[in-house]
PDB file of C-alpha atoms in Angstrom:
ATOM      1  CA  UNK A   1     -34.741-151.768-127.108  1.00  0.00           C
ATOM      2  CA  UNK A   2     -37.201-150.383-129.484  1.00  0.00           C
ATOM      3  CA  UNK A   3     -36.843-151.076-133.637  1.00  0.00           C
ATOM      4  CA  UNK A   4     -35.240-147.695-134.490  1.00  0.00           C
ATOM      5  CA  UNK A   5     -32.668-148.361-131.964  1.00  0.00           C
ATOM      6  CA  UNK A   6     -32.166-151.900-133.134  1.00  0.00           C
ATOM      7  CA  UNK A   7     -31.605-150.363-136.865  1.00  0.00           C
ATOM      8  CA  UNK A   8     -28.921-148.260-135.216  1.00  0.00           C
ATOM      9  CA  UNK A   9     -27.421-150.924-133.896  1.00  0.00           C
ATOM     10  CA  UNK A  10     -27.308-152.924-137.306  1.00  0.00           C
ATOM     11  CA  UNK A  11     -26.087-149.747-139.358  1.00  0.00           C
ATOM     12  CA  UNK A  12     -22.954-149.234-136.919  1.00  0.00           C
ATOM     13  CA  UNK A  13     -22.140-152.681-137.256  1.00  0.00           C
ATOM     14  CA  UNK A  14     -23.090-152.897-141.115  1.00  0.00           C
ATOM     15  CA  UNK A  15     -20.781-150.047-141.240  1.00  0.00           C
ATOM     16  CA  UNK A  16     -17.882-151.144-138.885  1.00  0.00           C
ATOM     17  CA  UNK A  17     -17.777-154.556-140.943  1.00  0.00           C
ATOM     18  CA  UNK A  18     -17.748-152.754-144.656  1.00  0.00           C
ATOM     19  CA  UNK A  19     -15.362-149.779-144.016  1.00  0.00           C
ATOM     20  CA  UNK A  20     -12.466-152.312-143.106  1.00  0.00           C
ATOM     21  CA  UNK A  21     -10.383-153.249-146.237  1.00  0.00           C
ATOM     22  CA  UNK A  22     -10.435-156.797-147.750  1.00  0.00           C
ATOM     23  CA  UNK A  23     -11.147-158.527-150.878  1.00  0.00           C
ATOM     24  CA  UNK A  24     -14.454-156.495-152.070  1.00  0.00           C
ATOM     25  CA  UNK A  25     -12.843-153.173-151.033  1.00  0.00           C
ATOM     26  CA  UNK A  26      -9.788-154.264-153.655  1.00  0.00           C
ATOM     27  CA  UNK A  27     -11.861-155.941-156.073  1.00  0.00           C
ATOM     28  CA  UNK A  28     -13.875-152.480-156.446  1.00  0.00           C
ATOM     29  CA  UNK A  29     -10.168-150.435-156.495  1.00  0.00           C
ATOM     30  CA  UNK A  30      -8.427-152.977-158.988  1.00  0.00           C
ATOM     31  CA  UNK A  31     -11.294-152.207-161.728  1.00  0.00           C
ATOM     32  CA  UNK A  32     -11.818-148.805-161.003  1.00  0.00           C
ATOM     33  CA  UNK A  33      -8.022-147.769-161.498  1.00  0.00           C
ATOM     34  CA  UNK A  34      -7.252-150.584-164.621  1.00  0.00           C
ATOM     35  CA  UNK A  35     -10.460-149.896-166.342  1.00  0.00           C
ATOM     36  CA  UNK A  36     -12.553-146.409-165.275  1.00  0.00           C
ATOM     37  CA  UNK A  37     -14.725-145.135-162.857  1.00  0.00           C
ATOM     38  CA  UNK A  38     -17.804-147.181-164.582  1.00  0.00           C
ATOM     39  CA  UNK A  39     -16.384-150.762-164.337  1.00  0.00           C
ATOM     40  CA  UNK A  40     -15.657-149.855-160.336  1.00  0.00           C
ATOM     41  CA  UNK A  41     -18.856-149.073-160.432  1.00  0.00           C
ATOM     42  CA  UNK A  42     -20.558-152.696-162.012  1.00  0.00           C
ATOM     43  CA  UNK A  43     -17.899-154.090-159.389  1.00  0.00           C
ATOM     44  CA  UNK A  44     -19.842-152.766-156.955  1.00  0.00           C
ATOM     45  CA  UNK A  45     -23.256-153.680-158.348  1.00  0.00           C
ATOM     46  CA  UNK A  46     -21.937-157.071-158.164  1.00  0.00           C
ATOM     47  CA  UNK A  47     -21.055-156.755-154.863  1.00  0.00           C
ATOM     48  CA  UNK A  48     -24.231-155.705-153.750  1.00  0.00           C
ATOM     49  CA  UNK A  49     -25.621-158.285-155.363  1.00  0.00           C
ATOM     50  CA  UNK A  50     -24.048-161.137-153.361  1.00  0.00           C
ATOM     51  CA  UNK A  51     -25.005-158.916-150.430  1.00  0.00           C
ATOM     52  CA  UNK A  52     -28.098-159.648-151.441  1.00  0.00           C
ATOM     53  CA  UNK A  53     -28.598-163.323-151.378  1.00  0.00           C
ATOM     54  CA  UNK A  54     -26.380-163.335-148.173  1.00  0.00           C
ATOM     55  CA  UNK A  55     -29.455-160.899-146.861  1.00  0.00           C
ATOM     56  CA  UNK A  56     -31.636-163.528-148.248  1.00  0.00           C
ATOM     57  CA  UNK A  57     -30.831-166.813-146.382  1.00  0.00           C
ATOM     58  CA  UNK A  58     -29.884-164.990-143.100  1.00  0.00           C
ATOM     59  CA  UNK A  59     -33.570-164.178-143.111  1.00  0.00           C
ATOM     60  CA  UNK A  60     -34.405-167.742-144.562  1.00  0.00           C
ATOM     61  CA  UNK A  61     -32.395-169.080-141.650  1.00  0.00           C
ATOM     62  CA  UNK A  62     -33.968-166.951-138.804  1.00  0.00           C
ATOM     63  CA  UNK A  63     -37.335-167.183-140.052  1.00  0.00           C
ATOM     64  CA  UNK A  64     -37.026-171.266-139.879  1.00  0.00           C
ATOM     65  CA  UNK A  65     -35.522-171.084-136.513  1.00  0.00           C
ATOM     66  CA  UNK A  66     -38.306-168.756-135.146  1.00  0.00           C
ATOM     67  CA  UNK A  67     -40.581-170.924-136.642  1.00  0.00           C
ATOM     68  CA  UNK A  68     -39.440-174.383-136.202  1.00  0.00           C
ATOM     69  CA  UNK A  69     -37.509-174.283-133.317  1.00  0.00           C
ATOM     70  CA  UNK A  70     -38.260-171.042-131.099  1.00  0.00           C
ATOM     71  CA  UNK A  71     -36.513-172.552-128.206  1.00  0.00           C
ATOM     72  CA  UNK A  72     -32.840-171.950-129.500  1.00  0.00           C
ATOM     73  CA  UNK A  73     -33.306-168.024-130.305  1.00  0.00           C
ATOM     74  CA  UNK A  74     -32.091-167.627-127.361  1.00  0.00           C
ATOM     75  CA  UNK A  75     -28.579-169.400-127.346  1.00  0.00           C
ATOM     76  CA  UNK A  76     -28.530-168.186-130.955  1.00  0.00           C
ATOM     77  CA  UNK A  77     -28.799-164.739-130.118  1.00  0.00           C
ATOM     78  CA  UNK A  78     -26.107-165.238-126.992  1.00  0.00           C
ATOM     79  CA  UNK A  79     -23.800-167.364-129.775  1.00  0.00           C
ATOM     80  CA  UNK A  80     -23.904-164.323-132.630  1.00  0.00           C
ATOM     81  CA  UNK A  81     -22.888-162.045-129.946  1.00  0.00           C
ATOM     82  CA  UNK A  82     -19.917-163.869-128.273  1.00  0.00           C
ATOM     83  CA  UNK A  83     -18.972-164.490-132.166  1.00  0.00           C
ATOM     84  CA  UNK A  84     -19.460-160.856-133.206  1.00  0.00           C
ATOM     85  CA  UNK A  85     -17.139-159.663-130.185  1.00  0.00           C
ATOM     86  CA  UNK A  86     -14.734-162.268-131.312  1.00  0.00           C
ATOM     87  CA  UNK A  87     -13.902-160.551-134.040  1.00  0.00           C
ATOM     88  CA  UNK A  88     -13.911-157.472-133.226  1.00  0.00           C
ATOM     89  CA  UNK A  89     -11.275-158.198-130.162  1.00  0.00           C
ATOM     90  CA  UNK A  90      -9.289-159.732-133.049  1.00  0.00           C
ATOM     91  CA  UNK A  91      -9.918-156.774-135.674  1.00  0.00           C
ATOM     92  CA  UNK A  92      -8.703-154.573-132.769  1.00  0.00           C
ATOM     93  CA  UNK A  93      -5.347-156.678-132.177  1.00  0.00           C
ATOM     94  CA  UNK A  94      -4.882-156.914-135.870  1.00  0.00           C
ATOM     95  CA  UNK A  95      -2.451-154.954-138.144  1.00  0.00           C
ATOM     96  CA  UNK A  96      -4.532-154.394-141.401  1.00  0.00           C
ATOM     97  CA  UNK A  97      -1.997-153.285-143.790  1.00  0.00           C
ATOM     98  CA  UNK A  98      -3.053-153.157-148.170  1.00  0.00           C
ATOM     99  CA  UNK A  99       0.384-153.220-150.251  1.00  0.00           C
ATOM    100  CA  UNK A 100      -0.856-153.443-153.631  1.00  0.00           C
ATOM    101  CA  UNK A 101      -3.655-152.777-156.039  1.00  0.00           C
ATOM    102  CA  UNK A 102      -2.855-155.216-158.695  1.00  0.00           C
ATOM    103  CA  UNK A 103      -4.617-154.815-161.984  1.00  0.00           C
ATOM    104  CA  UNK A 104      -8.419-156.171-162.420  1.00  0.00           C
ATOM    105  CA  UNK A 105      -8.443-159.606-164.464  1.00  0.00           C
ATOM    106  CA  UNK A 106     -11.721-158.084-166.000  1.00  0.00           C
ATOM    107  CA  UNK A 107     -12.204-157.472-169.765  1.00  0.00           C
ATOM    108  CA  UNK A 108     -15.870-155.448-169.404  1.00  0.00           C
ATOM    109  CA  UNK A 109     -18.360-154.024-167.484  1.00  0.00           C
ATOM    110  CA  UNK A 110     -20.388-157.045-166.948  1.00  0.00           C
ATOM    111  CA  UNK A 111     -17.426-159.671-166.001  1.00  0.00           C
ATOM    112  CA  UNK A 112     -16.796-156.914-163.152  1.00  0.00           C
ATOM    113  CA  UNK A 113     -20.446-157.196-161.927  1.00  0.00           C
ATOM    114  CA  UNK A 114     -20.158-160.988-162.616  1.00  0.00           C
ATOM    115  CA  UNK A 115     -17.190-161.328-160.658  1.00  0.00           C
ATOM    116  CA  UNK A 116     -18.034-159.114-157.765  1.00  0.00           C
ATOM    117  CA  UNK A 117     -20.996-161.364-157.254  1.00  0.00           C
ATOM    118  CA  UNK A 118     -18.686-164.263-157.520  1.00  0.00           C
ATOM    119  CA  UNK A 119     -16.313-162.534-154.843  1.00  0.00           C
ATOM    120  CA  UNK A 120     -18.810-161.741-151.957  1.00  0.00           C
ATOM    121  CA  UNK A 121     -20.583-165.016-152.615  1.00  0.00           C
ATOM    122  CA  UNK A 122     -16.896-166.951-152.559  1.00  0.00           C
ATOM    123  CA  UNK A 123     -16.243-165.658-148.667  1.00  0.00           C
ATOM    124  CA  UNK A 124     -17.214-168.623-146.751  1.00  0.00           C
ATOM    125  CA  UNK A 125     -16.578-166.277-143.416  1.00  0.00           C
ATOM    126  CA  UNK A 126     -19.584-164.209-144.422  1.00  0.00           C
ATOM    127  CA  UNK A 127     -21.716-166.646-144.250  1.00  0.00           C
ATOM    128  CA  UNK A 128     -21.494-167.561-140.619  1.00  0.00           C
ATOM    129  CA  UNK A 129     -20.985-164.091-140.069  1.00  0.00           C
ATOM    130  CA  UNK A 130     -24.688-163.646-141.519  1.00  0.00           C
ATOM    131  CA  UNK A 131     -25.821-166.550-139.426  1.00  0.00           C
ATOM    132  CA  UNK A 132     -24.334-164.758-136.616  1.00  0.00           C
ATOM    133  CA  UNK A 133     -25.802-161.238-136.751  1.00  0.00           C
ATOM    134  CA  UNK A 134     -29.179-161.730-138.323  1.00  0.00           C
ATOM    135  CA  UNK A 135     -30.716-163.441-135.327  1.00  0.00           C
ATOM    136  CA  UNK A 136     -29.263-160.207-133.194  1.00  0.00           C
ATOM    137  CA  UNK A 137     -31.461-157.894-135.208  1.00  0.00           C
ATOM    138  CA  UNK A 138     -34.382-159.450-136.831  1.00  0.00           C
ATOM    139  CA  UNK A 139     -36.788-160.588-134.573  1.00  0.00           C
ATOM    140  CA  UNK A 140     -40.138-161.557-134.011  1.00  0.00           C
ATOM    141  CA  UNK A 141     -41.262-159.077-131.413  1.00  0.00           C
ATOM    142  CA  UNK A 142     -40.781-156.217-133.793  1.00  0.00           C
ATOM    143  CA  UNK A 143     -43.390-157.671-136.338  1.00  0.00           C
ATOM    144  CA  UNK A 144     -43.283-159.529-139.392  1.00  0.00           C
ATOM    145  CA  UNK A 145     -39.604-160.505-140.400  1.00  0.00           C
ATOM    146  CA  UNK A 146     -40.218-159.788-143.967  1.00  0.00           C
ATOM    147  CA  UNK A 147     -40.352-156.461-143.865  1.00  0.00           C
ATOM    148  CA  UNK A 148     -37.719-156.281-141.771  1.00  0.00           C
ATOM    149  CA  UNK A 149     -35.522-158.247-143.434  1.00  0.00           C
ATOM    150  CA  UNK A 150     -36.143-156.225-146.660  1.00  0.00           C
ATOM    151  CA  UNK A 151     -34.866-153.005-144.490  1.00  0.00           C
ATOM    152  CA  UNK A 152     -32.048-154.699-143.561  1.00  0.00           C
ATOM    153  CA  UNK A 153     -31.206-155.968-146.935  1.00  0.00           C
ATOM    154  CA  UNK A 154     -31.783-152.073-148.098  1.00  0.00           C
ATOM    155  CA  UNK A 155     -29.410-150.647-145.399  1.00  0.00           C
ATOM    156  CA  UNK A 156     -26.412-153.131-146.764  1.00  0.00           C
ATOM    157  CA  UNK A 157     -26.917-152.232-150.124  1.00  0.00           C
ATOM    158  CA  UNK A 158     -27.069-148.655-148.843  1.00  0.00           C
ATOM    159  CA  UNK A 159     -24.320-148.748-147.545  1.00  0.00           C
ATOM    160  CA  UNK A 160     -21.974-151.500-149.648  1.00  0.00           C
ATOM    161  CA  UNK A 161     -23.249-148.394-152.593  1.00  0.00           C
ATOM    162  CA  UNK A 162     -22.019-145.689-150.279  1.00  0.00           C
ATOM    163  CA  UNK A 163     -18.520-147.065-149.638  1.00  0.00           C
ATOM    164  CA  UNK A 164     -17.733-148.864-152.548  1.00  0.00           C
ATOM    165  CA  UNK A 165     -19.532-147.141-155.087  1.00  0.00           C
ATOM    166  CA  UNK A 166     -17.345-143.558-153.500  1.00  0.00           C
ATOM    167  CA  UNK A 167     -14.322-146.042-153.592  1.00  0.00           C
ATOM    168  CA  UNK A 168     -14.894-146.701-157.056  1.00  0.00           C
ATOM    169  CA  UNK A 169     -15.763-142.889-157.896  1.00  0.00           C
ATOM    170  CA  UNK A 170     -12.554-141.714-156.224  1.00  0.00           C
ATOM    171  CA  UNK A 171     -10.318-144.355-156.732  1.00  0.00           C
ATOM    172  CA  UNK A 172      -7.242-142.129-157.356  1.00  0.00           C
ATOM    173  CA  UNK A 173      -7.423-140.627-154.054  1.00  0.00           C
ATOM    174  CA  UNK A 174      -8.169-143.857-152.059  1.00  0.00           C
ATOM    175  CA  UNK A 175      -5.786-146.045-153.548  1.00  0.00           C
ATOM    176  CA  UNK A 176      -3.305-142.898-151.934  1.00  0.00           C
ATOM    177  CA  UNK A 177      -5.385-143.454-148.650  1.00  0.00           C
ATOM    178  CA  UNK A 178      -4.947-147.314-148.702  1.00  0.00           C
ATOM    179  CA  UNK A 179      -1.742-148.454-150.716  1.00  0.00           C
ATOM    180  CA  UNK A 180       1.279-148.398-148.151  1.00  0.00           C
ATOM    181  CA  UNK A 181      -0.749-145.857-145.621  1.00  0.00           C
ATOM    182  CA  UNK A 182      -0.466-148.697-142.726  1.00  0.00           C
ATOM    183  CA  UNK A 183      -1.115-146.298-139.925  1.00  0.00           C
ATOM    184  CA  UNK A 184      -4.612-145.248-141.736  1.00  0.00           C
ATOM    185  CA  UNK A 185      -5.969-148.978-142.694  1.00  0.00           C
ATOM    186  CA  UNK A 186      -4.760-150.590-139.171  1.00  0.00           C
ATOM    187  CA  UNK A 187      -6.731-147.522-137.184  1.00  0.00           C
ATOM    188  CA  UNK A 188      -9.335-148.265-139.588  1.00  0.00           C
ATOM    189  CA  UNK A 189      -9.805-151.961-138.343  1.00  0.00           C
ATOM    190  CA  UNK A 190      -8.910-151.524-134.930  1.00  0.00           C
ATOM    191  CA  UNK A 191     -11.732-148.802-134.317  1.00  0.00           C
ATOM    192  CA  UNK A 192     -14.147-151.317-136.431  1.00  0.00           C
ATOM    193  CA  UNK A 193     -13.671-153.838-134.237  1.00  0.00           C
ATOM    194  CA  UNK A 194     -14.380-151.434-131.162  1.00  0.00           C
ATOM    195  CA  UNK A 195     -17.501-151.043-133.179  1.00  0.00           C
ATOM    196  CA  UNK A 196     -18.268-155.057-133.305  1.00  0.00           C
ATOM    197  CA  UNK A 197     -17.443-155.168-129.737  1.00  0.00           C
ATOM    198  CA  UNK A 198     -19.903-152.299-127.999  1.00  0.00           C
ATOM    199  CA  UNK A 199     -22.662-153.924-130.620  1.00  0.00           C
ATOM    200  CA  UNK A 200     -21.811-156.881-129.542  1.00  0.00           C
ATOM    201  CA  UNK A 201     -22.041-156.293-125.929  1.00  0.00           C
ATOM    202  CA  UNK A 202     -25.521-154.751-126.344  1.00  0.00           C
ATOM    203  CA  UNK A 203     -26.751-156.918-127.996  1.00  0.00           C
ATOM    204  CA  UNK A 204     -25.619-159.780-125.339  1.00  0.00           C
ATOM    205  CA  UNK A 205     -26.995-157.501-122.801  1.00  0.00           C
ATOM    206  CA  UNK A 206     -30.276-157.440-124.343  1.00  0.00           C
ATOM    207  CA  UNK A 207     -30.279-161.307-125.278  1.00  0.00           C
ATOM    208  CA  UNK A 208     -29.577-162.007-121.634  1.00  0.00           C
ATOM    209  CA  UNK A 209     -32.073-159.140-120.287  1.00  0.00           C
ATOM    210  CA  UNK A 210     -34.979-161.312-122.277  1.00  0.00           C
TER     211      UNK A 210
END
């Protein structure tokens, strides 16, 4: 597999993993619909700012590993793949359903950014999630891992902007597309966890092919 194709990879299931509704998604609606387009908007900052630092120690915690202990890339890289296509058999059995868009318990611009931060950083799931993917994507035979771990942190901003920040910009519309719209927001998880899976089983396939 050659590094563009690995990026591909990571964007699908970057993608997959940030199009499926759940707290951020809501936290970015709630604002955007009690208090304007521009506090949507700092939710999202905030957002991609706890994106951020979980960008930052899954690239702590690979580089250590590659480092310190070499030996267990391997099994790590089998492990994040077996976990990624975990979920994504469950997101594909799951009913994702959104009822309500309650209003945001935020008084300005910057408790929205605050508490977006506060809201990615507060999912413990994402953290072994993290653990789990970034060993599938940055690795050692593709060069240093700093700069590639400072792509990777750009393409989830990217695309945490490009979702949430759209969300937050036409949050009229896609609280119509999400509120009580089952069929839409089940389809929508079900074909992200297809997503997870096929990334997950080439990425398995090239662990195993090492």
């Amino acid at each position: 597999m050659t590094y563009t194709e690995n990026l591909w990879l990571f964007f699908t299931l970057l993608f997959g993993i940030i199009v499926v509704p759940g707290m951020d998604m809501i936290f970015v609606l709630a604002n955007s619909l009690s208090r304007g387009r521009a506090a949507g908007l700092a939710a999202t900052a905030g957002i991609m700012a706890g994106g951020l630092v979980h960008s930052l120690y899954g690239a702590i915690g690979v580089g250590l590993l590659a480092s310190l202990v070499p030996f267990l890339f391997k099994p790590l890289l089998v492990a994040g793949a077996l976990y990624m296509a975990w979920i994504g058999l469950t997101l594909m059995r799951s009913a994702i359903t959104v009822s309500d868009v309650g209003p945001a318990a935020t008084h300005d611009r910057w408790q929205a950014f605050r508490r977006g931060a506060l809201t990615c950083l507060a999912n413990p799931k994402a953290y072994l999630f993290m653990l789990a993917i970034y060993p599938q994507f940055l690795r050692p035979d593709f060069g240093p891992l700093a700069p590639q771990a400072a792509v990777m942190a750009a393409m989830t901003a990217g695309t945490q902007l490009a979702v949430y920040g759209g969300l937050a910009l036409a949050a009229g519309r896609a609280r119509a597309a999400l509120v009580g719209n089952d069929s839409a927001t089940i389809w929508v998880g079900r074909i992200a966890g297809l997503l997870l899976l096929l990334v997950s089983l080439a990425t398995l396939w090239e662990a195993l092919m090492r």
